[in-house]
Amino acid sequence: MTSLKFGTSGLRGLVTELVGLPAYSHVRAFCAMIAEDGAAGPGGEVLIGRDLRSSSPLIAAQCARAVADAGLVPIYCGAVPTPALALASLQARAPAVMVTGSHIPDDRNGLKFYRSRGEIDKVDEGRILAHHAALNLSAVPAEAATPNSLDALSAYRARYVDFFGPAALDGLTVGVYQHSAVGRDVLCDILAALGAKAVALGRSDRFIPVDTEALRPEDVALATGWAREGGLDAIVSTDGDADRPLIADETGRFLRGDLVGALTASFLGADAIVTPVTSNSALDRPGLFPKVVRTRVGSPYVIASMAQAAADGAARVVGFEANGGVLLGSDVERGGRRLPALPTRDAVLPILAVLTGVAEAGAPLSRLAAERKFAVALSDRLQEVPQEKTAELIAGLDADDPTFRDAAFAAHGGVAARDRRDGLRLTLGDGNTVHFRASGNAPELRVYVEAMAGAAATELLAEGLKLAREATSRI
């Protein structure tokens, strides 16, 4: 059985099962779908970008060969953030393929597919798989394609410099944790262009799997140490393909992605937000946002619901996820400047929105974050847990007979309510929540908790992980 599958954002799997014919054939299938719809670029172009993981250059070359063999024109954009490639795709009115595994380890990689109007949806995923099944391919042609090139970074940089303005971040000193993020240099460039002093930190020549939803202890220690040295108003970073932000305040404490999303949506004056069930329950507090739409986890679900919110009359639609990715579903204006919609995960917009909020308020980020009064939300994961085991755990907790789940959480008053929209989210008798779901991108079991106090959240997360570990080890 192959590890390759479509998850919450694109096709992903082990490098050993993606490089070569699998990458080539899936891109051929994507091109077949595009050709069937007459949806290639004006001259048959298909853009290709990649991240900095070790296998990405080879896979990108195989993608270019596939595009050329499909009778289309490969355009290589090089190592670029995923949202920069998506922006270039929209501007060129051409589809795109991004070679990236995002935050997953270097022994894995993936492909993200874009139509000229934005990220593919779940229907498109099914069509790609159908075309793939119909192909009769035995090998990747040995001859490499020689694609034309396109600068996708200049327009991406200009997008934010033009909207925020050259003095937006005057007086701020921002640490940029660069690690192996593909957008590490352009992020520093944008911050400097907006008036901030950007301090590059932690650059790495090897790929580091920074997951904005499940931070490594090393990342937390680095941020705390850099903050302790003083002089930084914030520390910012992204995941590997720079579509999800990571923001820490002046003390080195990281902000949850849903809090970052809420701050961004408020900055942009959103009249509708779209966010998965894993995001903080404080978002549903009356008066915070005019309309809140909850979805399953994954950008395709958020994008579909953003489009529906706009169709229902919302003028400023912002989507975001607990992992930090922010999607702009409609054009917005602020201070006489206009920012066009970009309905894909983007790390730079929330970073700049949060930092500009700090500059405008003249207050530390820690204070702005505390004023939101979010419940304390924590998450972690158990790695190398097959989805089948996670499904069995969830089935046991969701059974008609409440004995198992009530006994598991007896210290919290048992289970008061269940939400099955994505995995299983349990509201406990004491008002706290614990949520179990399988990752869509890797063989991982995700556990999310909420409580009103930090110690209670930490304890509940440990309980949830222990329960999941013991249950899946018996399955």
GROMACS .gro file of C-alpha atoms in nm:
model
  475
    1MET     CA    1   0.000   0.000   0.000
    2THR     CA    2   0.139   0.342  -0.096
    3SER     CA    3   0.167   0.630   0.150
    4LEU     CA    4   0.066   0.877  -0.121
    5LYS     CA    5  -0.275   1.038  -0.071
    6PHE     CA    6  -0.456   1.369  -0.079
    7GLY     CA    7  -0.486   1.515   0.270
    8THR     CA    8  -0.577   1.852   0.417
    9SER     CA    9  -0.364   2.035   0.160
   10GLY     CA   10  -0.232   1.848  -0.142
   11LEU     CA   11  -0.086   1.507  -0.220
   12ARG     CA   12   0.177   1.382   0.024
   13GLY     CA   13   0.376   1.073   0.110
   14LEU     CA   14   0.721   0.922   0.149
   15VAL     CA   15   0.986   1.054  -0.089
   16THR     CA   16   1.068   0.698  -0.191
   17GLU     CA   17   0.706   0.659  -0.305
   18LEU     CA   18   0.675   0.999  -0.473
   19VAL     CA   19   0.997   1.061  -0.664
   20GLY     CA   20   1.003   0.932  -1.021
   21LEU     CA   21   0.697   0.785  -1.188
   22PRO     CA   22   0.445   0.871  -0.910
   23ALA     CA   23   0.525   1.245  -0.919
   24TYR     CA   24   0.542   1.244  -1.299
   25SER     CA   25   0.215   1.055  -1.341
   26HIS     CA   26   0.014   1.262  -1.092
   27VAL     CA   27   0.122   1.582  -1.267
   28ARG     CA   28   0.030   1.423  -1.601
   29ALA     CA   29  -0.311   1.347  -1.451
   30PHE     CA   30  -0.346   1.707  -1.330
   31CYS     CA   31  -0.257   1.831  -1.679
   32ALA     CA   32  -0.514   1.594  -1.830
   33MET     CA   33  -0.782   1.747  -1.609
   34ILE     CA   34  -0.670   2.099  -1.700
   35ALA     CA   35  -0.668   2.014  -2.071
   36GLU     CA   36  -1.012   1.856  -2.044
   37ASP     CA   37  -1.144   2.182  -1.899
   38GLY     CA   38  -0.952   2.407  -2.140
   39ALA     CA   39  -0.802   2.567  -1.831
   40ALA     CA   40  -0.428   2.593  -1.902
   41GLY     CA   41  -0.263   2.934  -1.919
   42PRO     CA   42  -0.317   3.164  -2.221
   43GLY     CA   43  -0.022   2.999  -2.396
   44GLY     CA   44  -0.062   2.659  -2.233
   45GLU     CA   45   0.155   2.755  -1.935
   46VAL     CA   46   0.175   2.565  -1.606
   47LEU     CA   47   0.384   2.724  -1.328
   48ILE     CA   48   0.610   2.510  -1.106
   49GLY     CA   49   0.764   2.604  -0.770
   50ARG     CA   50   0.935   2.418  -0.486
   51ASP     CA   51   1.046   2.439  -0.125
   52LEU     CA   52   1.396   2.379   0.018
   53ARG     CA   53   1.375   2.016   0.120
   54SER     CA   54   1.640   1.789  -0.031
   55SER     CA   55   1.413   1.597  -0.272
   56SER     CA   56   1.227   1.900  -0.411
   57PRO     CA   57   1.464   2.000  -0.698
   58LEU     CA   58   1.448   1.651  -0.853
   59ILE     CA   59   1.071   1.625  -0.815
   60ALA     CA   60   1.026   1.973  -0.964
   61ALA     CA   61   1.227   1.865  -1.268
   62GLN     CA   62   1.006   1.558  -1.304
   63CYS     CA   63   0.698   1.782  -1.282
   64ALA     CA   64   0.836   2.000  -1.562
   65ARG     CA   65   0.893   1.690  -1.776
   66ALA     CA   66   0.534   1.580  -1.712
   67VAL     CA   67   0.392   1.919  -1.809
   68ALA     CA   68   0.594   1.924  -2.130
   69ASP     CA   69   0.496   1.566  -2.219
   70ALA     CA   70   0.131   1.662  -2.168
   71GLY     CA   71   0.170   1.916  -2.446
   72LEU     CA   72   0.172   2.216  -2.213
   73VAL     CA   73   0.442   2.472  -2.130
   74PRO     CA   74   0.629   2.439  -1.798
   75ILE     CA   75   0.732   2.768  -1.635
   76TYR     CA   76   0.980   2.728  -1.349
   77CYS     CA   77   0.950   2.975  -1.062
   78GLY     CA   78   1.226   2.823  -0.848
   79ALA     CA   79   1.229   2.808  -0.468
   80VAL     CA   80   0.932   3.025  -0.365
   81PRO     CA   81   0.668   3.038  -0.091
   82THR     CA   82   0.352   2.851  -0.184
   83PRO     CA   83   0.138   3.169  -0.160
   84ALA     CA   84   0.383   3.351  -0.391
   85LEU     CA   85   0.335   3.077  -0.651
   86ALA     CA   86  -0.042   3.094  -0.600
   87LEU     CA   87  -0.034   3.471  -0.654
   88ALA     CA   88   0.173   3.430  -0.971
   89SER     CA   89  -0.077   3.168  -1.089
   90LEU     CA   90  -0.368   3.407  -1.041
   91GLN     CA   91  -0.187   3.693  -1.214
   92ALA     CA   92  -0.074   3.481  -1.509
   93ARG     CA   93  -0.414   3.308  -1.531
   94ALA     CA   94  -0.224   2.980  -1.541
   95PRO     CA   95  -0.243   2.664  -1.326
   96ALA     CA   96   0.047   2.573  -1.098
   97VAL     CA   97   0.215   2.286  -0.916
   98MET     CA   98   0.404   2.341  -0.591
   99VAL     CA   99   0.652   2.075  -0.477
  100THR     CA  100   0.638   2.080  -0.099
  101GLY     CA  101   0.577   1.866   0.204
  102SER     CA  102   0.512   2.177   0.412
  103HIS     CA  103   0.607   2.094   0.773
  104ILE     CA  104   0.647   1.715   0.750
  105PRO     CA  105   0.994   1.554   0.780
  106ASP     CA  106   1.248   1.557   0.499
  107ASP     CA  107   1.185   1.191   0.414
  108ARG     CA  108   0.839   1.297   0.291
  109ASN     CA  109   0.727   1.539   0.025
  110GLY     CA  110   0.420   1.636  -0.170
  111LEU     CA  111   0.248   1.825  -0.450
  112LYS     CA  112  -0.001   2.110  -0.425
  113PHE     CA  113  -0.211   2.184  -0.730
  114TYR     CA  114  -0.361   2.517  -0.833
  115ARG     CA  115  -0.604   2.615  -1.102
  116SER     CA  116  -0.568   2.964  -1.246
  117ARG     CA  117  -0.840   3.080  -1.005
  118GLY     CA  118  -0.691   2.918  -0.695
  119GLU     CA  119  -0.631   2.596  -0.505
  120ILE     CA  120  -0.803   2.280  -0.630
  121ASP     CA  121  -1.099   2.144  -0.438
  122LYS     CA  122  -1.204   1.796  -0.329
  123VAL     CA  123  -1.389   1.734  -0.656
  124ASP     CA  124  -1.071   1.816  -0.848
  125GLU     CA  125  -0.875   1.574  -0.629
  126GLY     CA  126  -1.112   1.296  -0.728
  127ARG     CA  127  -1.081   1.385  -1.095
  128ILE     CA  128  -0.700   1.384  -1.077
  129LEU     CA  129  -0.708   1.038  -0.921
  130ALA     CA  130  -0.946   0.917  -1.192
  131HIS     CA  131  -0.719   1.047  -1.468
  132HIS     CA  132  -0.421   0.894  -1.288
  133ALA     CA  133  -0.589   0.553  -1.279
  134ALA     CA  134  -0.654   0.576  -1.653
  135LEU     CA  135  -0.293   0.651  -1.745
  136ASN     CA  136  -0.077   0.373  -1.881
  137LEU     CA  137   0.272   0.492  -1.792
  138SER     CA  138   0.571   0.273  -1.715
  139ALA     CA  139   0.859   0.515  -1.663
  140VAL     CA  140   0.966   0.880  -1.653
  141PRO     CA  141   1.137   0.987  -1.978
  142ALA     CA  142   1.510   1.023  -1.919
  143GLU     CA  143   1.543   1.350  -2.106
  144ALA     CA  144   1.491   1.656  -1.884
  145ALA     CA  145   1.263   1.940  -1.986
  146THR     CA  146   1.407   2.291  -2.018
  147PRO     CA  147   1.132   2.518  -1.887
  148ASN     CA  148   1.120   2.894  -1.912
  149SER     CA  149   1.149   3.085  -1.583
  150LEU     CA  150   0.935   3.341  -1.404
  151ASP     CA  151   1.009   3.569  -1.108
  152ALA     CA  152   0.726   3.504  -0.863
  153LEU     CA  153   0.883   3.686  -0.568
  154SER     CA  154   0.877   4.047  -0.689
  155ALA     CA  155   0.499   4.068  -0.721
  156TYR     CA  156   0.454   3.891  -0.386
  157ARG     CA  157   0.684   4.140  -0.215
  158ALA     CA  158   0.513   4.436  -0.385
  159ARG     CA  159   0.169   4.307  -0.281
  160TYR     CA  160   0.246   4.367   0.085
  161VAL     CA  161   0.475   4.667   0.062
  162ASP     CA  162   0.210   4.851  -0.140
  163PHE     CA  163  -0.075   4.761   0.096
  164PHE     CA  164   0.090   4.820   0.432
  165GLY     CA  165   0.309   5.115   0.330
  166PRO     CA  166   0.678   5.190   0.387
  167ALA     CA  167   0.635   5.322   0.743
  168ALA     CA  168   0.396   5.057   0.878
  169LEU     CA  169   0.654   4.893   1.104
  170ASP     CA  170   0.874   5.192   1.188
  171GLY     CA  171   1.046   5.144   1.524
  172LEU     CA  172   0.993   4.769   1.551
  173THR     CA  173   1.274   4.516   1.583
  174VAL     CA  174   1.163   4.174   1.466
  175GLY     CA  175   1.353   3.848   1.497
  176VAL     CA  176   1.306   3.619   1.196
  177TYR     CA  177   1.356   3.251   1.275
  178GLN     CA  178   1.469   3.142   0.930
  179HIS     CA  179   1.548   2.770   0.973
  180SER     CA  180   1.481   2.608   0.630
  181ALA     CA  181   1.168   2.802   0.536
  182VAL     CA  182   1.156   2.881   0.165
  183GLY     CA  183   1.029   3.235   0.236
  184ARG     CA  184   1.297   3.324   0.490
  185ASP     CA  185   1.475   3.585   0.276
  186VAL     CA  186   1.173   3.752   0.117
  187LEU     CA  187   1.015   3.783   0.463
  188CYS     CA  188   1.320   3.975   0.588
  189ASP     CA  189   1.308   4.191   0.276
  190ILE     CA  190   0.940   4.278   0.328
  191LEU     CA  191   0.985   4.359   0.697
  192ALA     CA  192   1.275   4.593   0.615
  193ALA     CA  193   1.078   4.758   0.334
  194LEU     CA  194   0.802   4.838   0.585
  195GLY     CA  195   1.042   5.006   0.825
  196ALA     CA  196   1.124   4.728   1.070
  197LYS     CA  197   1.469   4.611   1.171
  198ALA     CA  198   1.471   4.244   1.071
  199VAL     CA  199   1.715   4.027   1.268
  200ALA     CA  200   1.786   3.692   1.097
  201LEU     CA  201   1.804   3.401   1.345
  202GLY     CA  202   1.855   3.026   1.328
  203ARG     CA  203   1.922   2.980   0.957
  204SER     CA  204   1.981   2.617   0.860
  205ASP     CA  205   2.130   2.442   0.557
  206ARG     CA  206   1.938   2.122   0.634
  207PHE     CA  207   1.563   2.087   0.631
  208ILE     CA  208   1.396   2.134   0.971
  209PRO     CA  209   1.031   2.019   1.000
  210VAL     CA  210   0.887   2.317   1.187
  211ASP     CA  211   0.517   2.249   1.249
  212THR     CA  212   0.324   2.559   1.355
  213GLU     CA  213   0.057   2.337   1.512
  214ALA     CA  214   0.287   2.113   1.715
  215LEU     CA  215   0.603   2.303   1.803
  216ARG     CA  216   0.919   2.113   1.882
  217PRO     CA  217   1.069   2.179   2.227
  218GLU     CA  218   1.381   2.305   2.043
  219ASP     CA  219   1.181   2.578   1.873
  220VAL     CA  220   1.026   2.691   2.200
  221ALA     CA  221   1.368   2.700   2.366
  222LEU     CA  222   1.519   2.901   2.080
  223ALA     CA  223   1.245   3.164   2.093
  224THR     CA  224   1.269   3.195   2.470
  225GLY     CA  225   1.645   3.238   2.450
  226TRP     CA  226   1.631   3.500   2.175
  227ALA     CA  227   1.366   3.695   2.366
  228ARG     CA  228   1.570   3.680   2.685
  229GLU     CA  229   1.856   3.857   2.507
  230GLY     CA  230   1.617   4.152   2.474
  231GLY     CA  231   1.546   4.413   2.213
  232LEU     CA  232   1.292   4.218   2.007
  233ASP     CA  233   0.930   4.329   1.973
  234ALA     CA  234   0.836   3.990   1.827
  235ILE     CA  235   0.982   3.676   1.673
  236VAL     CA  236   0.829   3.551   1.349
  237SER     CA  237   0.873   3.247   1.129
  238THR     CA  238   0.685   3.015   0.896
  239ASP     CA  239   0.658   2.647   0.816
  240GLY     CA  240   0.863   2.495   0.533
  241ASP     CA  241   0.667   2.632   0.238
  242ALA     CA  242   0.585   2.964   0.409
  243ASP     CA  243   0.208   2.935   0.397
  244ARG     CA  244   0.159   2.916   0.776
  245PRO     CA  245   0.298   3.175   1.021
  246LEU     CA  246   0.465   3.134   1.355
  247ILE     CA  247   0.459   3.440   1.581
  248ALA     CA  248   0.600   3.485   1.931
  249ASP     CA  249   0.559   3.794   2.148
  250GLU     CA  250   0.837   3.997   2.306
  251THR     CA  251   0.877   3.735   2.581
  252GLY     CA  252   0.924   3.452   2.332
  253ARG     CA  253   0.580   3.305   2.395
  254PHE     CA  254   0.420   3.171   2.077
  255LEU     CA  255   0.068   3.276   1.982
  256ARG     CA  256  -0.174   3.006   1.872
  257GLY     CA  257  -0.261   3.016   1.504
  258ASP     CA  258  -0.629   3.082   1.564
  259LEU     CA  259  -0.542   3.383   1.781
  260VAL     CA  260  -0.315   3.510   1.502
  261GLY     CA  261  -0.604   3.456   1.260
  262ALA     CA  262  -0.846   3.647   1.483
  263LEU     CA  263  -0.605   3.940   1.517
  264THR     CA  264  -0.560   3.943   1.138
  265ALA     CA  265  -0.934   3.929   1.071
  266SER     CA  266  -0.995   4.216   1.313
  267PHE     CA  267  -0.716   4.421   1.153
  268LEU     CA  268  -0.880   4.372   0.811
  269GLY     CA  269  -1.230   4.444   0.941
  270ALA     CA  270  -1.373   4.104   0.845
  271ASP     CA  271  -1.751   4.072   0.849
  272ALA     CA  272  -1.729   3.694   0.812
  273ILE     CA  273  -1.465   3.449   0.929
  274VAL     CA  274  -1.436   3.086   0.824
  275THR     CA  275  -1.239   2.851   1.047
  276PRO     CA  276  -1.227   2.479   1.134
  277VAL     CA  277  -1.374   2.319   1.442
  278THR     CA  278  -1.025   2.300   1.595
  279SER     CA  279  -1.005   2.680   1.635
  280ASN     CA  280  -1.069   2.842   1.972
  281SER     CA  281  -1.425   2.846   2.101
  282ALA     CA  282  -1.379   3.213   2.199
  283LEU     CA  283  -1.430   3.299   1.831
  284ASP     CA  284  -1.800   3.221   1.876
  285ARG     CA  285  -1.833   3.481   2.151
  286PRO     CA  286  -2.119   3.721   2.062
  287GLY     CA  287  -2.002   4.054   1.919
  288LEU     CA  288  -1.653   3.944   1.818
  289PHE     CA  289  -1.730   3.884   1.449
  290PRO     CA  290  -2.062   3.934   1.266
  291LYS     CA  291  -2.053   3.585   1.116
  292VAL     CA  292  -1.853   3.274   1.210
  293VAL     CA  293  -1.857   2.963   0.989
  294ARG     CA  294  -1.702   2.638   1.118
  295THR     CA  295  -1.562   2.371   0.884
  296ARG     CA  296  -1.367   2.049   0.882
  297VAL     CA  297  -0.986   2.081   0.899
  298GLY     CA  298  -0.820   2.151   0.565
  299SER     CA  299  -0.785   2.448   0.333
  300PRO     CA  300  -1.021   2.304   0.065
  301TYR     CA  301  -1.307   2.309   0.318
  302VAL     CA  302  -1.221   2.661   0.432
  303ILE     CA  303  -1.199   2.785   0.072
  304ALA     CA  304  -1.536   2.634  -0.020
  305SER     CA  305  -1.704   2.792   0.281
  306MET     CA  306  -1.538   3.129   0.215
  307ALA     CA  307  -1.689   3.127  -0.134
  308GLN     CA  308  -2.028   3.046   0.013
  309ALA     CA  309  -1.998   3.325   0.270
  310ALA     CA  310  -1.923   3.573  -0.008
  311ALA     CA  311  -2.216   3.440  -0.211
  312ASP     CA  312  -2.436   3.494   0.095
  313GLY     CA  313  -2.343   3.862   0.102
  314ALA     CA  314  -2.031   3.896   0.318
  315ALA     CA  315  -1.804   4.174   0.189
  316ARG     CA  316  -1.482   4.098   0.380
  317VAL     CA  317  -1.424   3.727   0.417
  318VAL     CA  318  -1.119   3.597   0.604
  319GLY     CA  319  -1.046   3.231   0.662
  320PHE     CA  320  -0.792   3.091   0.904
  321GLU     CA  321  -0.696   2.768   1.075
  322ALA     CA  322  -0.564   2.670   1.415
  323ASN     CA  323  -0.233   2.593   1.246
  324GLY     CA  324  -0.202   2.962   1.153
  325GLY     CA  325  -0.275   2.964   0.782
  326VAL     CA  326  -0.476   3.273   0.681
  327LEU     CA  327  -0.674   3.287   0.357
  328LEU     CA  328  -0.810   3.611   0.214
  329GLY     CA  329  -1.143   3.538   0.048
  330SER     CA  330  -1.227   3.886  -0.079
  331ASP     CA  331  -1.059   4.214  -0.169
  332VAL     CA  332  -1.015   4.448   0.128
  333GLU     CA  333  -0.937   4.815   0.163
  334ARG     CA  334  -0.768   4.983   0.457
  335GLY     CA  335  -0.628   5.333   0.482
  336GLY     CA  336  -0.701   5.398   0.116
  337ARG     CA  337  -0.500   5.094   0.002
  338ARG     CA  338  -0.647   4.782  -0.156
  339LEU     CA  339  -0.536   4.422  -0.104
  340PRO     CA  340  -0.672   4.173  -0.361
  341ALA     CA  341  -0.809   3.838  -0.250
  342LEU     CA  342  -0.567   3.544  -0.224
  343PRO     CA  343  -0.772   3.236  -0.129
  344THR     CA  344  -0.486   3.014  -0.020
  345ARG     CA  345  -0.291   2.981   0.303
  346ASP     CA  346  -0.044   3.266   0.346
  347ALA     CA  347   0.203   3.337   0.627
  348VAL     CA  348   0.310   3.691   0.540
  349LEU     CA  349  -0.033   3.858   0.566
  350PRO     CA  350  -0.095   3.755   0.929
  351ILE     CA  351   0.262   3.834   1.031
  352LEU     CA  352   0.235   4.186   0.891
  353ALA     CA  353  -0.119   4.241   1.021
  354VAL     CA  354  -0.021   4.145   1.375
  355LEU     CA  355   0.300   4.351   1.370
  356THR     CA  356   0.122   4.655   1.224
  357GLY     CA  357  -0.134   4.621   1.501
  358VAL     CA  358   0.150   4.635   1.754
  359ALA     CA  359   0.296   4.945   1.589
  360GLU     CA  360  -0.039   5.123   1.568
  361ALA     CA  361  -0.138   5.041   1.926
  362GLY     CA  362   0.202   5.131   2.069
  363ALA     CA  363   0.155   4.833   2.300
  364PRO     CA  364   0.345   4.505   2.337
  365LEU     CA  365   0.214   4.204   2.150
  366SER     CA  366   0.166   4.014   2.475
  367ARG     CA  367  -0.092   4.272   2.586
  368LEU     CA  368  -0.280   4.267   2.254
  369ALA     CA  369  -0.296   3.888   2.271
  370ALA     CA  370  -0.417   3.882   2.632
  371GLU     CA  371  -0.696   4.129   2.555
  372ARG     CA  372  -0.861   3.868   2.332
  373LYS     CA  373  -0.930   3.649   2.636
  374PHE     CA  374  -0.898   3.326   2.442
  375ALA     CA  375  -0.935   2.998   2.624
  376VAL     CA  376  -0.598   2.830   2.671
  377ALA     CA  377  -0.569   2.595   2.373
  378LEU     CA  378  -0.293   2.339   2.333
  379SER     CA  379  -0.228   2.065   2.081
  380ASP     CA  380   0.019   1.787   2.021
  381ARG     CA  381   0.048   1.470   1.817
  382LEU     CA  382   0.141   1.105   1.833
  383GLN     CA  383   0.355   1.021   1.533
  384GLU     CA  384   0.352   0.698   1.330
  385VAL     CA  385  -0.008   0.619   1.419
  386PRO     CA  386  -0.196   0.483   1.115
  387GLN     CA  387  -0.532   0.645   1.042
  388GLU     CA  388  -0.703   0.311   1.098
  389LYS     CA  389  -0.594   0.310   1.463
  390THR     CA  390  -0.711   0.667   1.513
  391ALA     CA  391  -1.046   0.573   1.360
  392GLU     CA  392  -1.085   0.282   1.603
  393LEU     CA  393  -1.004   0.506   1.901
  394ILE     CA  394  -1.263   0.759   1.787
  395ALA     CA  395  -1.522   0.488   1.727
  396GLY     CA  396  -1.472   0.362   2.081
  397LEU     CA  397  -1.512   0.711   2.228
  398ASP     CA  398  -1.816   0.780   2.010
  399ALA     CA  399  -1.998   0.452   2.075
  400ASP     CA  400  -2.364   0.449   2.177
  401ASP     CA  401  -2.258   0.303   2.511
  402PRO     CA  402  -2.103   0.598   2.700
  403THR     CA  403  -1.914   0.378   2.952
  404PHE     CA  404  -1.569   0.407   2.792
  405ARG     CA  405  -1.570   0.783   2.727
  406ASP     CA  406  -1.732   0.875   3.059
  407ALA     CA  407  -1.483   0.658   3.248
  408ALA     CA  408  -1.193   0.809   3.052
  409PHE     CA  409  -1.294   1.160   3.158
  410ALA     CA  410  -1.462   1.087   3.492
  411ALA     CA  411  -1.237   1.341   3.666
  412HIS     CA  412  -1.388   1.609   3.438
  413GLY     CA  413  -1.751   1.517   3.494
  414GLY     CA  414  -1.769   1.279   3.201
  415VAL     CA  415  -1.868   1.388   2.849
  416ALA     CA  416  -2.146   1.643   2.800
  417ALA     CA  417  -2.147   1.677   2.419
  418ARG     CA  418  -1.987   1.536   2.102
  419ASP     CA  419  -1.898   1.708   1.773
  420ARG     CA  420  -1.828   1.470   1.483
  421ARG     CA  421  -1.755   1.719   1.204
  422ASP     CA  422  -1.386   1.623   1.192
  423GLY     CA  423  -1.266   1.342   1.412
  424LEU     CA  424  -1.432   1.370   1.753
  425ARG     CA  425  -1.447   1.681   1.970
  426LEU     CA  426  -1.568   1.615   2.325
  427THR     CA  427  -1.707   1.884   2.554
  428LEU     CA  428  -1.649   1.762   2.906
  429GLY     CA  429  -1.869   1.806   3.209
  430ASP     CA  430  -1.640   2.079   3.348
  431GLY     CA  431  -1.665   2.282   3.025
  432ASN     CA  432  -1.319   2.193   2.892
  433THR     CA  433  -1.281   2.025   2.552
  434VAL     CA  434  -1.061   1.754   2.404
  435HIS     CA  435  -1.052   1.676   2.032
  436PHE     CA  436  -0.904   1.370   1.858
  437ARG     CA  437  -0.851   1.352   1.482
  438ALA     CA  438  -0.620   1.188   1.230
  439SER     CA  439  -0.381   1.417   1.046
  440GLY     CA  440  -0.460   1.443   0.678
  441ASN     CA  441  -0.094   1.479   0.584
  442ALA     CA  442   0.099   1.217   0.780
  443PRO     CA  443   0.039   0.905   0.995
  444GLU     CA  444  -0.025   1.111   1.306
  445LEU     CA  445  -0.295   1.134   1.570
  446ARG     CA  446  -0.369   1.494   1.665
  447VAL     CA  447  -0.497   1.591   2.008
  448TYR     CA  448  -0.635   1.940   2.080
  449VAL     CA  449  -0.758   2.070   2.416
  450GLU     CA  450  -0.910   2.386   2.558
  451ALA     CA  451  -0.938   2.500   2.920
  452MET     CA  452  -0.969   2.835   3.091
  453ALA     CA  453  -0.642   2.796   3.282
  454GLY     CA  454  -0.299   2.704   3.152
  455ALA     CA  455  -0.231   2.433   3.409
  456ALA     CA  456  -0.567   2.269   3.339
  457ALA     CA  457  -0.500   2.271   2.965
  458THR     CA  458  -0.155   2.118   3.010
  459GLU     CA  459  -0.296   1.845   3.234
  460LEU     CA  460  -0.583   1.771   2.996
  461LEU     CA  461  -0.348   1.749   2.697
  462ALA     CA  462  -0.131   1.500   2.886
  463GLU     CA  463  -0.442   1.296   2.970
  464GLY     CA  464  -0.560   1.301   2.609
  465LEU     CA  465  -0.223   1.193   2.475
  466LYS     CA  466  -0.194   0.918   2.734
  467LEU     CA  467  -0.541   0.789   2.654
  468ALA     CA  468  -0.465   0.791   2.281
  469ARG     CA  469  -0.124   0.628   2.325
  470GLU     CA  470  -0.254   0.346   2.543
  471ALA     CA  471  -0.565   0.284   2.332
  472THR     CA  472  -0.384   0.277   1.996
  473SER     CA  473  -0.111   0.052   2.134
  474ARG     CA  474  -0.378  -0.207   2.215
  475ILE     CA  475  -0.540  -0.189   1.872
   0.00000   0.00000   0.00000
